[in-house]
Coordinates of C-alpha atoms in Angstrom, one line a residue:
Chain J
M268 CA 20.3 8.1 -5.9
Q269 CA 23.0 5.5 -6.3
L270 CA 21.5 2.6 -4.3
L271 CA 18.3 2.7 -6.3
K272 CA 20.2 3.0 -9.6
D273 CA 22.2 -0.1 -8.7
M274 CA 19.1 -2.0 -7.8
I275 CA 17.4 -1.1 -11.1
I276 CA 20.5 -2.2 -13.1
N277 CA 21.1 -5.4 -11.1
K278 CA 17.6 -6.5 -10.2
G279 CA 15.4 -4.8 -12.8
K280 CA 14.2 -6.9 -15.8
V281 CA 13.3 -5.5 -19.1
R282 CA 10.4 -7.4 -20.8
E283 CA 8.8 -7.3 -24.2
G284 CA 7.5 -3.9 -25.1
N285 CA 10.2 -2.2 -23.0
I286 CA 8.4 -2.8 -19.7
L287 CA 10.7 -2.5 -16.8
K288 CA 9.9 -5.0 -14.0
V289 CA 11.1 -4.0 -10.6
D290 CA 8.8 -6.2 -8.7
S291 CA 11.5 -7.8 -6.6
F292 CA 12.1 -4.6 -4.7
L293 CA 9.6 -1.9 -5.5
N294 CA 6.0 -2.9 -6.5
H295 CA 5.3 -6.5 -5.6
Q296 CA 8.0 -7.4 -3.1
M297 CA 9.1 -4.3 -1.2
D298 CA 12.6 -3.6 0.1
I299 CA 11.8 -1.6 3.2
K300 CA 15.5 -0.6 3.8
L301 CA 15.6 0.9 0.3
F302 CA 12.3 2.6 0.9
N303 CA 13.9 4.3 4.0
E304 CA 16.8 5.5 1.9
M305 CA 14.3 6.9 -0.6
G306 CA 12.5 8.7 2.2
K307 CA 15.8 10.3 3.2
E308 CA 16.5 11.4 -0.3
F309 CA 13.0 12.9 -0.9
K310 CA 13.5 14.8 2.4
R311 CA 16.8 16.1 1.1
R312 CA 15.2 17.2 -2.2
F313 CA 12.3 18.9 -0.5
E314 CA 14.3 20.3 2.4
G315 CA 12.8 23.4 4.0
Q316 CA 9.4 22.9 2.3
K317 CA 6.3 22.7 4.6
I318 CA 4.5 19.4 4.0
D319 CA 1.2 18.8 5.7
K320 CA 0.2 15.6 4.0
I321 CA 1.4 13.1 1.4
L322 CA -0.9 12.0 -1.4
T323 CA -0.4 8.8 -3.4
I324 CA -2.4 6.2 -5.3
E325 CA -3.1 2.6 -4.7
A326 CA -1.5 0.1 -4.8
S327 CA 2.2 0.5 -5.5
G328 CA 2.5 4.0 -4.1
I329 CA 1.2 3.1 -0.6
G330 CA 4.2 1.4 0.9
I331 CA 6.6 4.0 -0.4
A332 CA 4.5 6.9 0.8
A333 CA 4.0 5.3 4.3
I334 CA 7.8 5.0 4.8
V335 CA 8.5 8.4 3.2
S336 CA 6.1 10.0 5.7
Q337 CA 8.5 9.1 8.5
Y338 CA 11.0 11.6 7.1
F339 CA 8.4 14.4 6.9
D340 CA 7.5 14.4 10.6
Y341 CA 5.1 11.5 10.2
V342 CA 2.5 13.5 8.2
P343 CA -0.7 11.6 7.3
V344 CA -0.6 9.7 4.0
V345 CA -3.8 9.7 1.9
F346 CA -4.0 7.2 -1.0
A347 CA -6.4 7.7 -3.8
K348 CA -8.6 4.7 -4.5
K349 CA -9.1 3.1 -7.9
T350 CA -12.2 1.0 -7.3
E351 CA -15.6 2.1 -6.3
S352 CA -15.7 0.7 -2.8
L353 CA -19.1 0.3 -1.2
N354 CA -17.4 1.6 1.9
L355 CA -16.3 4.9 0.3
D356 CA -18.3 7.9 1.2
K357 CA -20.3 9.7 -1.5
E358 CA -18.4 12.9 -0.8
V359 CA -15.4 12.4 -3.0
Y360 CA -13.1 14.2 -5.4
E361 CA -12.6 12.1 -8.5
S362 CA -10.7 12.2 -11.7
E363 CA -10.2 9.9 -14.7
V364 CA -6.9 8.2 -15.4
H365 CA -5.9 6.1 -18.4
S366 CA -3.4 3.3 -17.7
F367 CA -1.4 2.4 -20.8
T368 CA 0.1 -0.5 -18.9
K369 CA -3.3 -2.0 -18.1
K370 CA -4.9 -0.6 -21.2
K371 CA -8.0 0.8 -19.5
T372 CA -9.5 4.0 -18.1
Y373 CA -10.5 4.1 -14.5
K374 CA -11.6 6.6 -11.9
V375 CA -9.5 7.6 -8.9
R376 CA -11.2 9.0 -5.8
V377 CA -10.3 10.7 -2.6
G378 CA -12.7 11.4 0.3
K379 CA -13.3 15.2 0.5
Q380 CA -12.5 15.3 4.2
F381 CA -9.0 14.2 3.6
L382 CA -7.8 17.1 1.4
N383 CA -8.4 20.6 2.6
E384 CA -8.0 24.1 1.2
G385 CA -4.5 25.5 1.9
E386 CA -2.9 22.2 2.9
N387 CA 0.6 21.6 1.5
I388 CA 0.7 18.4 -0.3
L389 CA 3.6 16.2 -1.5
I390 CA 2.6 13.6 -4.1
I391 CA 4.6 10.4 -4.1
D392 CA 4.4 7.6 -6.7
D393 CA 6.5 4.7 -7.9
F394 CA 6.6 5.5 -11.7
L395 CA 6.3 8.4 -14.0
A396 CA 5.8 7.6 -17.7
K397 CA 3.1 9.5 -19.5
G398 CA 2.0 11.2 -16.3
C399 CA -1.6 10.0 -16.4
A400 CA -1.9 8.8 -12.8
T401 CA -0.1 11.8 -11.3
K402 CA -2.1 14.2 -13.5
G403 CA -5.3 12.7 -12.0
L404 CA -3.9 13.2 -8.5
I405 CA -3.1 16.9 -9.3
D406 CA -6.6 17.3 -10.7
I407 CA -8.1 16.0 -7.4
L408 CA -5.7 18.2 -5.4
N409 CA -6.8 21.3 -7.4
Q410 CA -10.4 20.5 -6.8
S411 CA -9.7 20.6 -3.1
K412 CA -7.7 23.8 -3.3
A413 CA -4.8 22.3 -1.5
N414 CA -1.3 23.4 -2.5
L415 CA 0.9 21.2 -4.5
V416 CA 4.5 21.4 -3.1
G417 CA 5.9 18.9 -5.5
V418 CA 5.9 15.4 -7.0
G419 CA 8.3 12.8 -5.8
I420 CA 8.8 9.9 -8.2
V421 CA 10.9 6.8 -7.7
I422 CA 11.5 5.9 -11.4
E423 CA 10.9 8.3 -14.2
K424 CA 10.9 7.1 -17.8
G425 CA 12.7 10.2 -19.1
F426 CA 12.0 9.5 -22.7
Q427 CA 8.2 9.8 -22.2
E428 CA 6.2 13.0 -21.8
G429 CA 5.3 12.7 -18.1
R430 CA 7.6 15.3 -16.8
S431 CA 6.6 18.0 -19.3
V432 CA 2.9 17.2 -18.8
L433 CA 3.3 17.8 -15.0
E434 CA 5.6 20.8 -15.4
E435 CA 3.0 22.4 -17.6
M436 CA 0.7 22.1 -14.6
N437 CA 3.3 24.0 -12.6
A438 CA 4.4 20.9 -10.7
R439 CA 8.0 20.5 -9.4
V440 CA 9.0 17.0 -10.2
E441 CA 11.8 15.2 -8.4
S442 CA 12.7 11.7 -9.6
L443 CA 15.2 9.4 -7.8
A444 CA 16.2 7.6 -11.0
I445 CA 15.6 8.6 -14.6
I446 CA 15.6 6.1 -17.4
E447 CA 17.2 7.6 -20.5
K448 CA 16.3 4.7 -22.8
F449 CA 16.2 1.0 -23.2
E450 CA 18.9 -0.5 -25.3
D451 CA 19.3 -4.1 -26.3
G452 CA 16.9 -5.2 -23.6
K453 CA 18.9 -3.2 -21.0
V454 CA 18.1 -0.1 -18.9
V455 CA 20.3 3.0 -19.5
L456 CA 19.9 5.5 -16.7
K457 CA 20.7 9.2 -16.8
Chain S
M1469 CA -3.7 -2.1 22.2
Q1470 CA -5.2 1.0 23.9
L1471 CA -4.1 3.7 21.4
L1472 CA -5.8 1.8 18.6
K1473 CA -8.9 1.1 20.7
D1474 CA -9.2 4.8 21.5
M1475 CA -9.0 5.7 17.9
I1476 CA -11.6 3.2 16.8
I1477 CA -14.0 4.5 19.5
N1478 CA -13.2 8.2 18.8
K1479 CA -12.7 8.3 15.1
G1480 CA -14.4 5.2 13.8
K1481 CA -17.8 5.6 12.3
V1482 CA -20.5 2.9 12.1
R1483 CA -22.5 3.0 8.9
E1484 CA -25.6 1.3 7.7
G1485 CA -25.2 -2.5 7.7
N1486 CA -22.8 -2.3 10.6
I1487 CA -19.9 -1.3 8.4
L1488 CA -17.1 0.2 10.5
K1489 CA -15.3 3.1 8.7
V1490 CA -11.8 3.7 9.9
D1491 CA -10.7 5.5 6.8
S1492 CA -9.4 8.6 8.7
F1493 CA -6.5 6.7 10.2
L1494 CA -6.3 3.1 8.7
N1495 CA -7.4 2.5 5.2
H1496 CA -7.7 5.7 3.2
Q1497 CA -5.8 8.2 5.2
M1498 CA -3.0 6.5 7.2
D1499 CA -1.7 7.5 10.6
I1500 CA 1.9 6.6 10.3
K1501 CA 2.7 7.1 14.0
L1502 CA -0.2 4.7 14.9
F1503 CA 1.2 2.2 12.3
N1504 CA 4.6 2.4 14.1
E1505 CA 2.9 1.6 17.5
M1506 CA 1.1 -1.3 15.8
G1507 CA 4.5 -2.5 14.5
K1508 CA 5.9 -2.5 18.1
E1509 CA 2.8 -4.4 19.4
F1510 CA 3.0 -7.1 16.6
K1511 CA 6.7 -7.5 17.5
R1512 CA 5.8 -8.0 21.1
R1513 CA 3.1 -10.6 20.2
F1514 CA 5.5 -12.5 17.9
E1515 CA 8.6 -12.0 20.1
G1516 CA 11.2 -14.8 19.6
Q1517 CA 9.6 -16.0 16.3
K1518 CA 11.8 -16.2 13.3
I1519 CA 10.2 -14.1 10.5
D1520 CA 11.8 -14.1 7.0
K1521 CA 9.1 -12.2 5.2
I1522 CA 5.8 -10.5 5.6
L1523 CA 2.9 -11.3 3.3
T1524 CA -0.1 -9.0 2.9
I1525 CA -2.7 -8.1 0.3
E1526 CA -3.4 -4.9 -1.7
A1527 CA -4.4 -2.2 -1.0
S1528 CA -5.1 -1.5 2.7
G1529 CA -2.6 -4.1 4.0
I1530 CA 0.4 -2.5 2.2
G1531 CA 1.1 0.5 4.3
I1532 CA 0.6 -1.3 7.6
A1533 CA 2.9 -4.2 6.5
A1534 CA 5.6 -1.8 5.2
I1535 CA 5.8 -0.1 8.6
V1536 CA 5.5 -3.3 10.6
S1537 CA 8.5 -4.8 8.7
Q1538 CA 10.7 -2.2 10.4
Y1539 CA 10.1 -4.0 13.7
F1540 CA 11.1 -7.4 12.2
D1541 CA 14.5 -6.4 11.1
Y1542 CA 13.3 -4.8 7.8
V1543 CA 12.3 -8.2 6.3
P1544 CA 10.9 -7.9 2.7
V1545 CA 7.1 -7.4 2.4
V1546 CA 5.3 -9.1 -0.4
F1547 CA 1.8 -8.0 -1.3
A1548 CA -0.7 -10.2 -3.1
K1549 CA -2.2 -8.6 -6.2
K1550 CA -5.9 -8.6 -6.9
T1551 CA -5.9 -7.6 -10.5
E1552 CA -4.4 -9.3 -13.4
S1553 CA -1.6 -7.0 -14.3
L1554 CA -0.1 -7.2 -17.7
N1555 CA 3.2 -6.8 -15.8
L1556 CA 2.7 -9.8 -13.6
D1557 CA 4.7 -12.8 -14.6
K1558 CA 2.9 -15.9 -15.6
E1559 CA 4.5 -17.9 -12.9
V1560 CA 2.2 -17.1 -10.0
Y1561 CA 0.5 -18.8 -7.1
E1562 CA -3.2 -17.9 -7.1
S1563 CA -6.3 -18.3 -5.0
E1564 CA -9.9 -17.2 -5.1
V1565 CA -11.3 -14.8 -2.5
H1566 CA -14.9 -13.7 -2.0
S1567 CA -15.3 -10.2 -0.7
F1568 CA -18.6 -9.7 1.2
T1569 CA -18.0 -6.0 1.4
K1570 CA -17.5 -5.6 -2.3
K1571 CA -19.9 -8.4 -3.2
K1572 CA -17.7 -10.1 -5.7
T1573 CA -15.2 -12.9 -6.1
Y1574 CA -11.7 -12.1 -7.3
K1575 CA -8.3 -13.8 -7.7
V1576 CA -5.3 -13.0 -5.6
R1577 CA -1.8 -13.7 -7.0
V1578 CA 1.8 -13.8 -5.8
G1579 CA 4.8 -14.3 -8.1
K1580 CA 6.3 -17.7 -7.4
Q1581 CA 9.8 -16.3 -6.9
F1582 CA 8.7 -14.3 -3.9
L1583 CA 7.6 -17.2 -1.7
N1584 CA 9.9 -20.1 -1.1
E1585 CA 9.8 -23.4 0.6
G1586 CA 10.7 -23.2 4.2
E1587 CA 10.5 -19.4 4.6
N1588 CA 8.9 -18.2 7.7
I1589 CA 6.0 -15.9 6.9
L1590 CA 4.0 -13.5 9.0
I1591 CA 0.7 -12.5 7.4
I1592 CA -0.5 -8.9 8.1
D1593 CA -3.9 -7.4 7.2
D1594 CA -6.1 -4.6 8.3
F1595 CA -9.4 -6.5 8.9
L1596 CA -10.5 -10.0 9.8
A1597 CA -14.2 -10.7 9.4
K1598 CA -15.2 -13.9 7.6
G1599 CA -11.5 -14.6 6.9
C1600 CA -11.8 -14.9 3.2
A1601 CA -8.8 -12.7 2.2
T1602 CA -6.5 -14.2 4.8
K1603 CA -7.7 -17.7 3.8
G1604 CA -6.6 -17.0 0.3
L1605 CA -3.2 -15.8 1.5
I1606 CA -2.7 -19.0 3.5
D1607 CA -3.8 -21.1 0.5
I1608 CA -1.1 -19.3 -1.6
L1609 CA 1.5 -19.7 1.2
N1610 CA 0.7 -23.5 1.4
Q1611 CA 1.2 -23.8 -2.3
S1612 CA 4.7 -22.4 -1.9
K1613 CA 5.5 -24.7 1.0
A1614 CA 6.5 -21.7 3.1
N1615 CA 5.8 -21.8 6.9
L1616 CA 3.0 -19.7 8.4
V1617 CA 4.3 -18.2 11.7
G1618 CA 1.1 -16.4 12.3
V1619 CA -1.5 -13.8 11.2
G1620 CA -1.4 -10.3 12.6
I1621 CA -4.7 -8.4 12.2
V1622 CA -5.4 -4.8 13.1
I1623 CA -9.2 -5.0 13.7
E1624 CA -11.0 -8.3 14.1
K1625 CA -14.8 -8.6 14.0
G1626 CA -15.0 -11.0 16.9
F1627 CA -18.6 -11.8 16.2
Q1628 CA -17.8 -13.2 12.7
E1629 CA -16.2 -16.6 11.9
G1630 CA -12.8 -15.4 10.6
R1631 CA -10.8 -16.5 13.6
S1632 CA -12.3 -20.0 13.7
V1633 CA -11.8 -20.4 10.0
L1634 CA -8.1 -19.5 10.3
E1635 CA -7.5 -21.5 13.5
E1636 CA -9.0 -24.6 11.7
M1637 CA -6.1 -24.0 9.2
N1638 CA -3.7 -24.1 12.2
A1639 CA -3.0 -20.4 12.0
R1640 CA -2.1 -18.4 15.1
V1641 CA -4.2 -15.2 15.0
E1642 CA -3.2 -12.0 16.9
S1643 CA -5.5 -9.1 16.6
L1644 CA -4.7 -5.7 18.0
A1645 CA -8.4 -4.8 18.6
I1646 CA -11.4 -7.1 18.6
I1647 CA -15.0 -5.8 18.0
E1648 CA -17.4 -7.7 20.3
K1649 CA -20.5 -6.2 18.7
F1650 CA -22.2 -3.1 17.3
E1651 CA -24.8 -1.7 19.6
D1652 CA -27.0 1.3 18.8
G1653 CA -24.7 2.4 16.0
K1654 CA -21.6 2.2 18.3
V1655 CA -18.7 -0.1 18.4
V1656 CA -18.3 -2.3 21.5
L1657 CA -14.7 -3.6 21.8
K1658 CA -13.6 -6.6 23.8

């Protein structure tokens, strides 16, 4: 997706440890026009697939998934929660996720009433690196016996194992931009 | 806003301690059609006001603010972060917020480059109760010398002090639904 690739090249910043910062348009400040273009592209990639619901994870996935829903007939968007909210019902599916960025393991939870057997689910998230967060979402989805239609990722770190981890779980992965490598502090896209 | 009021009455659940759960359409599963209607209504309330940017707070505010932006000429949406991300730049505005729901105090942060002097900001959030989170956002906004155009709230607990706290800070508050009280485990709206 060219618009996204241009923004990654022009506005992304590579920090120490090869961390790509895209917080000026993706995960701190959000470019809603870009998100709409991403929605159109995900629709094109998953054309003809029946989608009943979108599943994502707080916080960065939420805004993307909300806009993407509009291109899939405004299906409900469910976001997995990372913190134990006093407001969350006891009846939840949960899975453990390790974040290498934040260097900690946390639980993700989805209220059982929001994922049902046989529902067709599209997972949307901002990043795919080692695949830990998405793997947690698929684990939750499997507990609910919903069907995974596919995983829509905005930026994939193609040099990490996320894609193969998910494909081993029989997930179809569609990424709008794939980073081949970092070179001299710059992003090289596929 | 009648559609929202109907959903609160029909789908909201009142739990022990007078906690209103609206997680089937607002803050765990998100009803994107409803969010679009909310966007239209916020536009009507703030008609004629110049808005350069929307400011909200993770996690529940993000989806709402993303959709609302589409009714304000797709202005950028910035969400304040609650956790100290290793990815967050050191140059941040920050403020402390106490959450009575979660019974803890946490810091909220916005990267300095995302709020600029003289920008006209609309704050959007899902709930207004005691006003703590919104007060934190206004504090951050004041540090940046941006202008606060107003605060758009989806559900206000009208029996708590949030509105007066914000109005004392010279904020214009527009709530789409106002809870007058809880009575016999039911919501009574204004």
